[in-house]
Amino acid sequence: MSAADQAEAPSAGPLHRLQVAVDAPQHSGLSDPLSYRAAQAWPPGTLLQVPLGKRELLGLVWDAPGQDLAPGGQVLPDEELREVGEVLDALPPLSASWRRLLEFAAQYYQRAIGELALSVLPPQLREVSAKQLQAKLKKLAKLPPPPVPEAPPVMPQLSEAQQAALAQLDGMLQASPEAAAPTPVLLYGVTGSGKTEVYLRAAEQALAQGRQVLVLVPEINLTPQLEARFAERFAGRRIVSLHSGLTPAQRLQNWLAAHLGQAELILGTRLAVFASLPRLGLIAVDEEHDPSYKQQDGARYSARDLAVYRARLEKVPVILGSATPSLESWHHANTGRYQRLVMPQRIGGGAMPRVRLFDMNTLARTKGVTTALTAPLLEALRQRLARGEQSLIFLNRRGYAPVLHCGECNWKSDCPHCSAWRVFHKGDRSLRCHHCGFAERVPMACPTCGNLDIAPLGRGTERLEEQLAQALPGARVARIDADSTRHKGQLEEQLGAVHAGEVDILVGTQMITKGHDFRRITLVAAVNPDGALFSSDFRAPERLFALLMQAAGRAGRDAEVAARSEMWVQTWHPQHALYQALQRHDYEFFAASQLAERESAALPPFSHLALMRAEARTAEGAQAFLEAAAALAQALPDAQQALIYPPVPMSVARVANVERFQMLIECGQRSALQRLLWHWLPLLQALKREHRGLLRWAIDVDPLAI
């Protein structure tokens, strides 16, 4: 008799009460696992179908007290509970350590266990029957193993710093299972110092012990590059990737391979931190400072922080690698919570690129916008062209121009649905809002006064590409941004052209500044980076410094050309302390000054934040909800230890005709903040019902964007 038949048939034996985590709607208040009855005591971690209301959905057997949904709160007798449906019993149960990870994440980020657990599993698991899943597992078992290479891979010679780092990591990997969890390792190495080789050698050690290795990267576009590097080194071993760019079928197949222990190396973006790995032996988080590790909707978790927690839970080493570590990680290393391993030199002894700060104030002031392509920068580009070297121009704004403008009546191309401008894209002659997606053809004349002479104001990567082609005829100019790499395979094709030397000048957004190993680039130029210097977000200087250091790191990666590699920064504020530290490649000075500023202002990592967001049809509705929520919080036990700021509009206050407000909660102790949220959030479900105009609200613990 199949599992499905057992579930449907009337049970002759004793009934078993199961606690099942389900993905219930947030407004339902069903945050705990629910109680069901079953003819068999399925172990925790088993996936099965359960009825909820009129629907049948996927649930996960949990090992925690459940909710019985009885009016008045009394416990329902077993015979009144609803019975589970089909059981996916061909799949081994999810492990206890995986469930503890999910439990911690749900509690810390204030989400329901079922909502988080079911959202991180492959979506196709919700759709397959037990029979279909069994067929997929049989197909997976028949896959031939990867071919074993005839010759062993060529191993590069290690630098002294790499050897020292690996000696520390080897000691952790050899530690007894009974020993305490290893201290997290912060691998602080300049760009080009060989951090990836350290990941490869440490992974080799873990694989030799029969363990699985999890490697996290911040963005999908870095996954194929890293996958190729690991595949070259570990030919003959099963490597899978996990990220949102996979088809549902690919994602399920790769997840199953990891869960069954068939895949030995798992590479992925932030969602891969929740991969089920029965033999986990090592976690590496590349570019650990990158904000992409923080989920920005649903359960707003930090994959980097959860990787550290998971490593402690499973007593395995975790490596956090970066040339510009996050200030939180740097502070943890300063206080001894993390072990800092330093790699201060580039491989081959190559010099870091010389940073040149070009003072835009020295240019003659002309009416309108000063060109991003100054005469000295164009001359530097011509020199690279003459020597057959490549250059990279970085501008963190896609499109042709940020706004279209009428000089007669001052009309600008604002979005009718958002408090933002629509960006002019010349390629398809459209005005497109990058917030809500609303797009229209460019008008023939000004919609307000009829003036035919409407012009682009400012510049994006599209316009910069055009200007470079005009200024440097014959130069092969390529652009890489979210618009030029929208279709599958375009990014790999363009990166391949750069590596093959078929591109002279590469223009792009921050996509091209992270992790790419361009061997021929000797000049990097940041043409308009000043905006972040005066942002209201206290993390903006940290992000800008990291971005510019990463961009500089794309130049001179080949030791032969390192001596003549340069980074140009065109700025109106060359004396700013951030640029002065950048010029010296002095991350440590920058980090010390930023941490001192944050300590004096009681900002993270010296305090702990949560951000409550509310969205409504009117600004008054969103603001009123947050003000009422703040009033509710004042009566709670831990309110005295928290500072709740007044609600304010978000930086882009209206998106798709929805008004957005936010309210910051600050606490000196993490535990006090967690207790306050735990008591407060259940009250807000009832409060939402009183505020009819409110569309949705959410809490973001440890927010990155404020």
XYZ file of C-alpha atoms in Angstrom:
706
model
C 0.000 0.000 0.000
C 1.419 3.425 -1.002
C 1.811 6.348 1.371
C -1.089 8.070 -0.395
C -3.375 5.059 0.165
C -2.369 4.925 3.830
C -3.234 8.608 4.231
C -6.645 8.234 2.571
C -7.718 4.891 4.081
C -9.539 4.854 7.420
C -7.026 4.002 10.101
C -7.513 0.775 11.971
C -4.512 1.367 14.279
C -3.885 4.213 16.731
C -3.949 7.772 15.433
C -0.822 9.880 15.764
C -0.840 13.624 16.411
C 1.627 15.475 14.153
C 2.779 19.092 14.332
C 3.009 20.442 10.766
C 4.495 23.778 9.651
C 2.427 25.293 6.829
C 2.750 28.463 4.786
C -0.304 30.237 6.229
C -1.183 33.839 5.264
C 0.541 36.419 7.480
C -2.745 38.039 8.525
C -4.143 34.694 9.753
C -2.009 34.737 12.910
C -1.077 31.064 12.383
C 2.616 31.468 13.110
C 3.170 28.130 14.915
C 2.955 24.606 13.448
C -0.594 23.213 13.312
C -1.794 19.884 14.717
C -3.005 17.126 12.374
C -3.639 13.404 12.771
C -2.018 10.631 10.794
C -2.145 6.855 10.694
C 1.637 6.758 11.015
C 4.050 8.762 13.215
C 5.991 10.439 10.415
C 9.383 11.744 11.648
C 10.079 15.499 11.900
C 11.356 16.889 8.596
C 8.932 14.822 6.459
C 7.123 16.666 3.660
C 3.415 15.944 3.182
C 0.176 17.443 1.910
C -2.273 18.791 4.507
C -5.704 20.460 4.321
C -5.958 24.104 5.461
C -9.375 25.683 5.032
C -10.571 24.704 1.563
C -7.051 24.264 0.187
C -4.560 21.447 0.299
C -0.964 22.557 0.568
C 2.541 21.332 1.316
C 3.493 21.046 4.973
C 6.572 20.005 6.912
C 6.371 17.782 10.004
C 7.899 19.774 12.861
C 9.048 18.873 16.341
C 7.447 21.733 18.269
C 4.130 22.272 20.078
C 1.368 22.954 17.583
C -1.763 25.112 17.425
C -5.068 23.240 17.591
C -7.359 26.032 16.373
C -10.070 25.272 18.930
C -12.387 28.181 19.833
C -11.650 29.241 23.394
C -8.105 27.848 23.213
C -8.845 24.316 24.488
C -6.897 21.383 23.043
C -8.842 19.461 20.404
C -9.081 15.689 20.868
C -7.204 13.610 18.270
C -10.367 12.462 16.460
C -11.413 16.089 15.752
C -8.127 16.943 14.035
C -7.988 16.883 10.240
C -6.009 14.084 8.642
C -2.863 14.569 6.599
C -2.912 13.829 2.880
C -0.254 12.367 0.612
C 3.221 11.925 2.121
C 6.402 12.534 0.090
C 8.010 9.595 1.881
C 10.506 8.826 -0.903
C 12.426 11.910 0.247
C 14.615 11.549 3.360
C 13.405 13.898 6.153
C 15.072 17.302 6.477
C 17.667 17.091 9.251
C 17.376 18.378 12.825
C 20.182 20.917 12.241
C 18.354 22.273 9.153
C 15.189 22.664 11.229
C 17.129 24.447 14.010
C 18.531 26.871 11.402
C 15.015 27.611 10.117
C 13.679 27.965 13.652
C 16.372 30.502 14.546
C 15.884 32.487 11.310
C 12.095 32.594 11.774
C 12.399 33.791 15.370
C 15.153 36.336 14.726
C 13.601 37.862 11.580
C 10.086 37.686 13.088
C 8.435 35.384 10.533
C 6.248 32.295 10.850
C 8.207 29.019 10.729
C 6.019 27.565 7.966
C 6.214 30.712 5.830
C 10.021 30.731 5.924
C 10.559 26.951 5.685
C 8.273 26.515 2.673
C 9.592 29.647 0.900
C 13.196 28.381 0.900
C 12.328 24.963 -0.518
C 12.178 24.529 -4.328
C 8.748 25.729 -5.573
C 8.274 22.523 -7.599
C 8.043 20.481 -4.385
C 4.608 22.055 -3.872
C 3.432 20.766 -7.243
C 4.771 17.190 -7.464
C 2.952 14.105 -6.229
C 4.719 11.338 -4.290
C 4.802 9.237 -7.486
C 6.303 12.061 -9.589
C 8.921 12.756 -6.929
C 9.881 9.090 -6.817
C 10.372 9.136 -10.597
C 12.600 12.238 -10.321
C 14.697 10.567 -7.613
C 15.148 7.438 -9.766
C 16.194 9.613 -12.717
C 18.665 11.477 -10.479
C 20.166 8.203 -9.222
C 20.809 7.110 -12.840
C 22.809 10.231 -13.752
C 26.366 9.207 -14.653
C 29.120 10.547 -12.384
C 31.200 13.430 -13.792
C 34.143 12.152 -15.882
C 37.431 11.853 -14.005
C 40.235 13.810 -15.734
C 43.309 11.971 -16.983
C 45.759 14.516 -15.570
C 45.532 16.232 -12.177
C 44.753 19.977 -12.275
C 47.632 22.461 -12.280
C 48.001 23.878 -8.769
C 49.352 27.444 -8.527
C 52.147 28.140 -6.072
C 50.836 29.574 -2.815
C 52.011 32.857 -1.337
C 53.190 32.982 2.270
C 49.942 34.680 3.317
C 47.861 31.967 1.599
C 49.900 29.237 3.296
C 49.430 30.888 6.713
C 45.665 31.219 6.182
C 45.346 27.598 5.055
C 47.365 26.344 8.030
C 44.771 27.945 10.328
C 41.857 26.553 8.317
C 43.359 23.049 8.134
C 43.553 23.016 11.924
C 39.848 23.848 12.115
C 38.915 21.220 9.507
C 40.880 18.543 11.388
C 39.256 19.390 14.756
C 37.377 16.669 16.628
C 33.555 16.648 16.240
C 33.322 16.891 20.044
C 35.337 20.151 20.072
C 33.634 23.541 20.295
C 32.514 25.221 17.058
C 35.448 26.897 15.262
C 35.719 30.696 15.433
C 34.436 32.324 12.198
C 37.330 33.395 9.961
C 37.428 36.863 8.372
C 39.748 36.491 5.360
C 40.838 40.074 4.735
C 42.839 40.172 1.512
C 43.401 42.943 -1.010
C 41.873 42.498 -4.469
C 43.971 39.980 -6.431
C 45.552 38.443 -3.302
C 44.224 34.955 -4.087
C 41.248 34.561 -1.746
C 39.523 32.203 -4.223
C 42.552 29.888 -4.147
C 42.199 29.727 -0.344
C 38.526 28.688 -0.776
C 39.608 26.034 -3.315
C 42.323 24.524 -1.096
C 40.106 24.551 2.007
C 37.300 22.942 -0.025
C 39.758 20.279 -1.218
C 40.552 19.435 2.406
C 36.848 19.206 3.353
C 36.027 17.060 0.293
C 38.883 14.695 1.150
C 37.087 14.068 4.464
C 33.894 13.107 2.595
C 32.150 16.368 3.509
C 30.059 18.812 1.453
C 31.127 22.416 0.800
C 28.818 25.436 0.498
C 30.160 28.541 -1.295
C 28.035 31.706 -1.361
C 28.457 34.542 -3.874
C 26.535 37.840 -3.793
C 25.105 37.884 -7.329
C 23.960 35.423 -9.991
C 26.368 36.836 -12.582
C 29.349 35.703 -10.464
C 28.080 32.116 -10.122
C 29.048 30.792 -13.631
C 32.566 32.262 -13.302
C 33.138 30.661 -9.887
C 31.478 27.423 -11.015
C 33.916 27.188 -13.943
C 36.858 27.744 -11.573
C 35.656 25.022 -9.175
C 34.784 22.639 -12.041
C 38.301 23.020 -13.455
C 39.874 22.252 -10.064
C 37.431 19.541 -8.969
C 36.774 17.719 -12.232
C 35.185 14.384 -11.395
C 33.184 15.757 -8.487
C 29.490 16.689 -8.607
C 29.010 20.486 -8.459
C 25.591 22.168 -8.450
C 24.467 25.786 -8.276
C 21.419 27.213 -6.491
C 20.062 30.648 -7.425
C 16.888 32.296 -8.663
C 18.081 32.300 -12.295
C 17.561 28.534 -12.612
C 14.361 27.059 -14.044
C 12.082 25.435 -11.411
C 13.082 21.971 -12.706
C 16.822 22.765 -12.508
C 16.456 24.207 -9.036
C 14.607 21.106 -7.790
C 17.150 18.732 -9.349
C 20.108 20.630 -7.845
C 18.419 20.896 -4.432
C 17.671 17.152 -4.433
C 21.296 16.375 -5.355
C 22.462 18.446 -2.371
C 19.821 17.008 0.007
C 20.655 13.412 -0.926
C 24.390 14.067 -0.495
C 25.141 13.377 -4.184
C 26.397 16.926 -4.823
C 29.683 17.624 -3.068
C 30.081 21.318 -3.917
C 27.132 23.705 -3.750
C 27.593 27.229 -5.159
C 24.847 29.780 -4.880
C 23.453 33.164 -3.984
C 21.777 34.021 -0.675
C 18.981 31.400 -0.897
C 21.629 28.628 -0.973
C 22.332 29.264 2.734
C 19.166 27.200 3.373
C 20.260 24.260 1.174
C 19.784 20.911 2.900
C 23.299 19.450 3.294
C 23.572 16.236 5.335
C 27.407 16.208 5.372
C 28.249 19.917 5.553
C 31.958 20.443 6.283
C 32.807 24.018 5.206
C 31.061 27.301 4.340
C 32.729 30.112 2.359
C 31.059 33.514 1.864
C 32.768 35.463 -0.930
C 32.560 39.297 -0.893
C 30.920 39.052 2.535
C 30.390 42.836 2.694
C 27.998 42.848 -0.261
C 24.470 44.147 0.492
C 23.039 41.543 -1.931
C 23.286 38.946 0.871
C 20.356 40.714 2.568
C 16.910 39.674 1.312
C 14.764 42.756 0.641
C 11.256 41.243 0.739
C 9.368 38.519 2.602
C 11.602 37.174 5.357
C 14.325 39.835 5.228
C 17.206 37.600 6.287
C 20.956 38.140 5.960
C 22.526 35.067 4.308
C 25.969 36.046 5.614
C 24.783 36.197 9.237
C 22.849 32.928 8.846
C 25.950 31.279 7.341
C 27.860 32.204 10.517
C 25.021 30.842 12.694
C 24.771 27.637 10.627
C 28.524 27.039 10.907
C 28.305 27.369 14.694
C 25.276 25.075 14.787
C 26.987 22.349 12.745
C 30.478 22.978 14.208
C 32.126 23.609 10.837
C 34.503 26.392 9.731
C 33.081 29.438 7.948
C 35.267 31.780 5.863
C 34.061 35.352 5.263
C 36.218 36.765 2.456
C 36.529 40.396 1.372
C 38.957 43.169 0.445
C 36.586 45.608 2.176
C 34.862 43.708 5.007
C 31.573 45.023 6.371
C 32.127 47.232 9.410
C 30.120 44.741 11.502
C 32.518 41.914 10.589
C 35.561 44.165 11.078
C 34.282 45.123 14.544
C 33.726 41.438 15.407
C 37.348 40.750 14.396
C 38.542 43.683 16.532
C 36.678 42.315 19.567
C 37.810 38.697 19.075
C 34.478 37.205 17.966
C 36.005 36.491 14.532
C 39.562 35.437 13.694
C 41.124 37.824 11.165
C 43.520 36.332 8.580
C 45.301 38.979 6.510
C 46.536 38.715 2.895
C 48.096 42.130 2.208
C 49.868 41.454 -1.129
C 48.669 40.672 -4.630
C 49.703 37.342 -6.155
C 53.006 37.729 -8.023
C 53.873 40.833 -6.010
C 51.912 43.101 -8.351
C 51.346 46.677 -7.182
C 47.909 48.024 -6.382
C 46.680 50.510 -9.009
C 47.657 54.139 -8.405
C 44.541 56.120 -7.481
C 44.344 59.526 -9.153
C 41.762 62.004 -7.851
C 40.819 64.378 -10.665
C 39.450 67.660 -9.294
C 36.437 68.630 -11.422
C 36.661 72.172 -9.994
C 39.696 72.817 -12.222
C 37.532 72.624 -15.345
C 36.052 75.739 -16.892
C 32.456 76.173 -15.725
C 29.992 76.010 -18.612
C 26.216 76.192 -18.629
C 24.559 72.794 -18.391
C 26.055 69.512 -17.291
C 29.808 69.088 -17.298
C 30.787 66.136 -19.424
C 31.813 62.939 -17.648
C 34.548 62.444 -20.233
C 37.103 65.121 -19.315
C 40.014 65.809 -21.681
C 42.644 64.252 -19.357
C 40.551 61.066 -19.006
C 40.152 60.809 -22.794
C 43.930 61.197 -23.177
C 44.509 58.391 -20.645
C 42.070 56.190 -22.609
C 43.929 56.955 -25.885
C 47.226 55.880 -24.273
C 45.671 52.536 -23.275
C 44.278 52.065 -26.781
C 47.715 52.756 -28.292
C 49.280 50.095 -26.021
C 46.524 47.548 -26.754
C 45.316 47.565 -23.129
C 41.744 47.572 -21.847
C 39.933 50.213 -19.775
C 36.845 50.114 -17.587
C 34.519 53.102 -17.052
C 32.214 52.773 -14.051
C 28.960 54.742 -13.696
C 26.316 53.385 -11.365
C 23.332 54.578 -13.375
C 21.830 52.644 -16.266
C 19.799 54.088 -19.121
C 20.727 56.991 -21.411
C 19.863 59.813 -19.027
C 18.146 59.937 -15.619
C 15.518 62.419 -16.844
C 14.211 64.269 -19.922
C 13.861 68.016 -19.433
C 12.156 70.965 -21.163
C 14.185 74.173 -20.952
C 11.119 76.366 -21.651
C 8.702 75.308 -18.880
C 10.975 73.102 -16.713
C 8.876 69.965 -17.339
C 10.703 66.780 -16.345
C 9.849 63.150 -17.134
C 8.355 62.242 -13.776
C 6.489 58.973 -13.211
C 2.712 59.438 -12.726
C 2.650 56.491 -10.289
C 5.830 57.126 -8.234
C 7.689 59.990 -6.599
C 10.602 59.403 -9.006
C 11.768 60.322 -12.501
C 11.369 58.078 -15.517
C 14.722 57.247 -17.105
C 15.304 57.904 -20.805
C 16.419 54.745 -22.683
C 17.587 55.750 -26.145
C 17.877 52.183 -27.493
C 14.111 51.683 -27.607
C 13.148 55.412 -27.353
C 11.297 54.860 -24.087
C 10.828 56.602 -20.744
C 10.929 53.885 -18.101
C 10.380 54.014 -14.344
C 12.920 51.767 -12.583
C 10.644 51.506 -9.529
C 7.230 50.415 -10.869
C 8.177 49.476 -14.446
C 5.773 51.974 -16.119
C 7.093 52.781 -19.611
C 5.979 55.031 -22.510
C 7.383 56.128 -25.833
C 9.365 59.370 -25.706
C 6.999 62.265 -26.545
C 7.662 64.208 -29.754
C 7.291 67.495 -27.849
C 6.988 68.702 -24.262
C 3.624 67.423 -22.896
C 3.134 70.694 -20.969
C 4.075 73.515 -23.365
C 4.612 71.789 -26.732
C 8.284 72.775 -27.006
C 9.983 70.463 -29.530
C 13.409 70.919 -27.945
C 13.299 68.485 -24.993
C 16.706 67.193 -23.978
C 18.248 64.506 -21.770
C 19.603 65.761 -18.454
C 22.476 63.929 -16.773
C 23.846 60.653 -18.031
C 23.614 56.909 -17.709
C 25.746 54.082 -19.083
C 23.930 54.151 -22.448
C 24.858 57.812 -23.043
C 28.411 57.264 -21.806
C 28.827 54.409 -24.295
C 27.643 56.683 -27.126
C 29.942 59.543 -26.077
C 32.963 57.222 -25.906
C 32.260 55.857 -29.396
C 32.090 59.450 -30.730
C 35.199 60.675 -28.873
C 37.335 57.618 -29.657
C 36.420 56.423 -33.166
C 37.692 52.930 -33.826
C 37.645 51.912 -30.161
C 35.627 48.766 -29.437
C 33.228 49.865 -26.683
C 30.962 47.418 -24.804
C 28.355 48.068 -22.121
C 27.385 45.695 -19.312
C 24.403 46.598 -17.130
C 20.960 45.199 -16.265
C 19.566 46.420 -19.629
C 22.275 44.968 -21.893
C 22.276 41.571 -20.130
C 18.526 41.065 -19.789
C 18.372 37.919 -21.947
C 19.820 34.529 -21.081
C 23.439 34.074 -22.154
C 24.091 37.764 -22.931
C 26.213 38.376 -19.832
C 28.413 35.306 -20.398
C 28.838 36.305 -24.056
C 29.901 39.878 -23.209
C 32.250 38.817 -20.400
C 33.781 36.262 -22.786
C 34.456 39.052 -25.313
C 36.220 41.117 -22.609
C 38.391 38.166 -21.528
C 39.213 37.371 -25.169
C 40.503 40.915 -25.751
C 37.704 41.796 -28.209
C 36.728 44.884 -26.169
C 38.886 47.997 -25.654
C 36.659 49.973 -23.288
C 34.077 48.402 -20.991
C 31.313 50.660 -19.634
C 29.040 49.468 -16.859
C 27.342 49.702 -13.509
C 28.393 48.013 -10.264
C 27.774 44.640 -11.979
C 31.271 44.822 -13.493
C 33.123 45.908 -10.350
C 32.609 42.703 -8.342
C 34.786 39.625 -8.427
C 35.629 39.574 -12.161
C 39.210 38.647 -13.035
C 39.931 40.903 -16.044
C 43.639 40.332 -16.846
C 44.125 43.065 -19.498
C 42.508 46.067 -17.779
C 45.010 48.744 -16.698
C 42.711 51.762 -16.274
C 39.530 52.026 -14.219
C 37.633 55.323 -14.046
C 34.723 56.251 -11.754
C 33.112 59.246 -13.448
C 30.395 60.398 -11.055
C 30.673 58.833 -7.569
C 30.053 61.889 -5.341
C 26.320 61.364 -4.739
C 26.827 58.845 -1.915
C 29.086 61.199 0.069
C 26.100 63.197 1.301
C 23.406 60.519 1.555
C 21.046 60.401 4.546
C 21.835 56.667 4.896
C 24.675 56.214 7.420
C 25.905 53.158 5.482
C 26.345 55.055 2.183
C 30.065 55.936 2.735
C 30.843 52.306 3.593
C 29.112 51.100 0.413
C 30.823 53.744 -1.753
C 34.290 52.948 -0.381
C 33.757 49.205 -0.921
C 32.466 49.792 -4.455
C 35.411 52.015 -5.445
C 37.971 49.659 -3.864
C 36.381 46.737 -5.723
C 36.375 48.743 -8.964
C 40.056 49.645 -8.475
C 40.746 45.958 -7.948
C 39.762 45.184 -11.559
C 42.921 47.035 -12.762
C 46.401 45.521 -12.933
C 45.428 41.989 -11.894
C 48.190 40.650 -14.130
C 51.513 41.305 -12.353
C 53.184 42.274 -15.672
C 50.947 45.342 -16.164
C 50.272 46.146 -12.483
C 52.993 48.820 -12.294
C 51.243 51.031 -14.878
C 47.661 50.385 -13.751
C 45.601 53.347 -12.544
C 42.233 54.238 -11.115
C 40.778 57.660 -11.885
C 38.119 59.190 -9.665
C 36.509 62.315 -11.107
C 35.216 64.226 -8.094
C 34.177 67.696 -6.968
C 35.453 66.876 -3.442
C 39.016 65.511 -3.793
C 39.896 66.417 -0.177
C 37.117 64.268 1.291
C 38.487 61.805 3.886
C 36.939 58.850 2.023
C 38.840 59.651 -1.183
C 42.048 60.306 0.737
C 41.833 56.817 2.320
C 41.005 55.332 -1.107
C 44.082 56.970 -2.609
C 46.258 55.177 -0.020
C 44.259 51.889 -0.353
C 43.885 52.286 3.400
C 40.781 50.318 4.346
C 41.934 49.971 7.948
C 42.075 53.758 8.472
C 38.678 54.182 6.807
C 37.116 51.417 8.942
C 38.574 52.872 12.175
C 37.247 56.375 11.400
C 33.799 55.079 10.410
C 33.530 52.879 13.523
C 34.512 55.837 15.726
C 31.758 57.940 14.085
C 29.199 55.183 14.569
C 30.151 54.613 18.197
C 29.722 58.304 18.984
C 26.304 58.278 17.257
C 25.264 54.895 18.778
C 24.772 53.331 15.337
C 25.370 49.660 14.382
C 27.426 47.708 15.305
C 27.170 49.613 18.620
C 23.373 49.428 18.636
C 20.708 47.256 17.022
C 17.994 48.404 14.613
C 14.674 47.281 13.225
C 12.698 49.130 10.586
C 8.916 48.991 10.344
C 7.481 49.802 6.925
C 3.853 50.553 6.108
C 2.211 50.919 2.689
C -1.198 52.468 2.089
C -3.229 54.215 -0.600
C -2.684 57.530 1.207
C 0.324 58.920 3.067
C -1.961 59.729 6.009
C -3.060 56.064 6.232
C 0.516 54.725 6.356
C 1.612 57.365 8.862
C -1.423 56.818 11.117
C -0.766 53.067 11.310
C 2.866 53.568 12.323
C 1.932 56.200 14.911
C -0.674 53.851 16.407
C 1.898 51.025 16.403
C 4.383 53.240 18.263
C 1.715 54.084 20.861
C 1.042 50.357 21.389
C 4.757 49.697 21.870
C 5.075 52.257 24.676
C 2.992 50.058 26.988
C 5.194 46.976 26.496
C 7.802 45.772 29.040
C 10.939 46.422 26.962
C 9.810 49.756 25.475
C 11.939 51.728 27.951
C 15.126 50.224 26.468
C 14.189 51.176 22.910
C 14.106 54.459 21.039
C 11.240 54.591 18.532
C 11.677 57.393 16.007
C 8.681 59.192 14.450
C 7.430 57.775 11.104
C 8.896 59.405 7.979
C 8.309 58.875 4.238
C 10.743 56.502 2.493
C 13.319 58.028 0.132
C 11.039 57.104 -2.792
C 7.780 57.775 -1.002
C 5.328 56.612 -3.686
C 5.731 53.523 -5.898
C 2.958 52.236 -8.198
C 0.461 54.621 -6.534
C 1.247 53.203 -3.084
C 2.456 55.579 -0.346
C 5.313 54.235 1.772
C 6.388 55.258 5.295
C 8.997 53.826 7.641
C 9.689 53.954 11.384
C 13.070 53.145 12.949
C 13.443 51.264 16.246
C 16.828 51.454 17.974
C 17.985 49.383 20.947
C 21.298 49.118 22.804
C 20.920 45.349 23.281
C 19.945 42.807 20.639
C 18.041 40.678 23.185
C 15.943 43.661 24.340
C 15.028 44.475 20.713
C 14.016 40.846 20.069
C 11.830 40.741 23.211
C 10.129 44.007 22.247
C 9.363 42.736 18.727
C 8.130 39.375 20.060
C 5.551 41.096 22.312
C 4.702 43.859 19.838
C 4.156 42.171 16.462
C 1.130 40.005 17.446
C -0.682 43.219 18.486
C -0.119 44.695 15.034
C -2.210 41.998 13.311
C -5.265 43.305 15.178
C -4.189 46.919 14.602
C -4.094 46.365 10.838
C -7.783 45.391 10.891
C -8.590 48.770 12.450
C -6.728 50.671 9.692
C -8.752 49.885 6.581
C -6.598 51.997 4.232
C -3.444 50.073 5.073
C -2.307 47.671 2.330
C 0.577 45.935 4.087
C 3.186 46.330 6.789
C 6.502 44.566 7.432
C 9.346 44.504 9.911
C 12.995 44.423 8.820
C 15.468 43.340 11.521
C 19.036 44.645 10.973
C 17.980 46.740 7.946
C 20.640 47.675 5.393
C 18.705 50.333 3.484
C 17.220 53.141 5.565
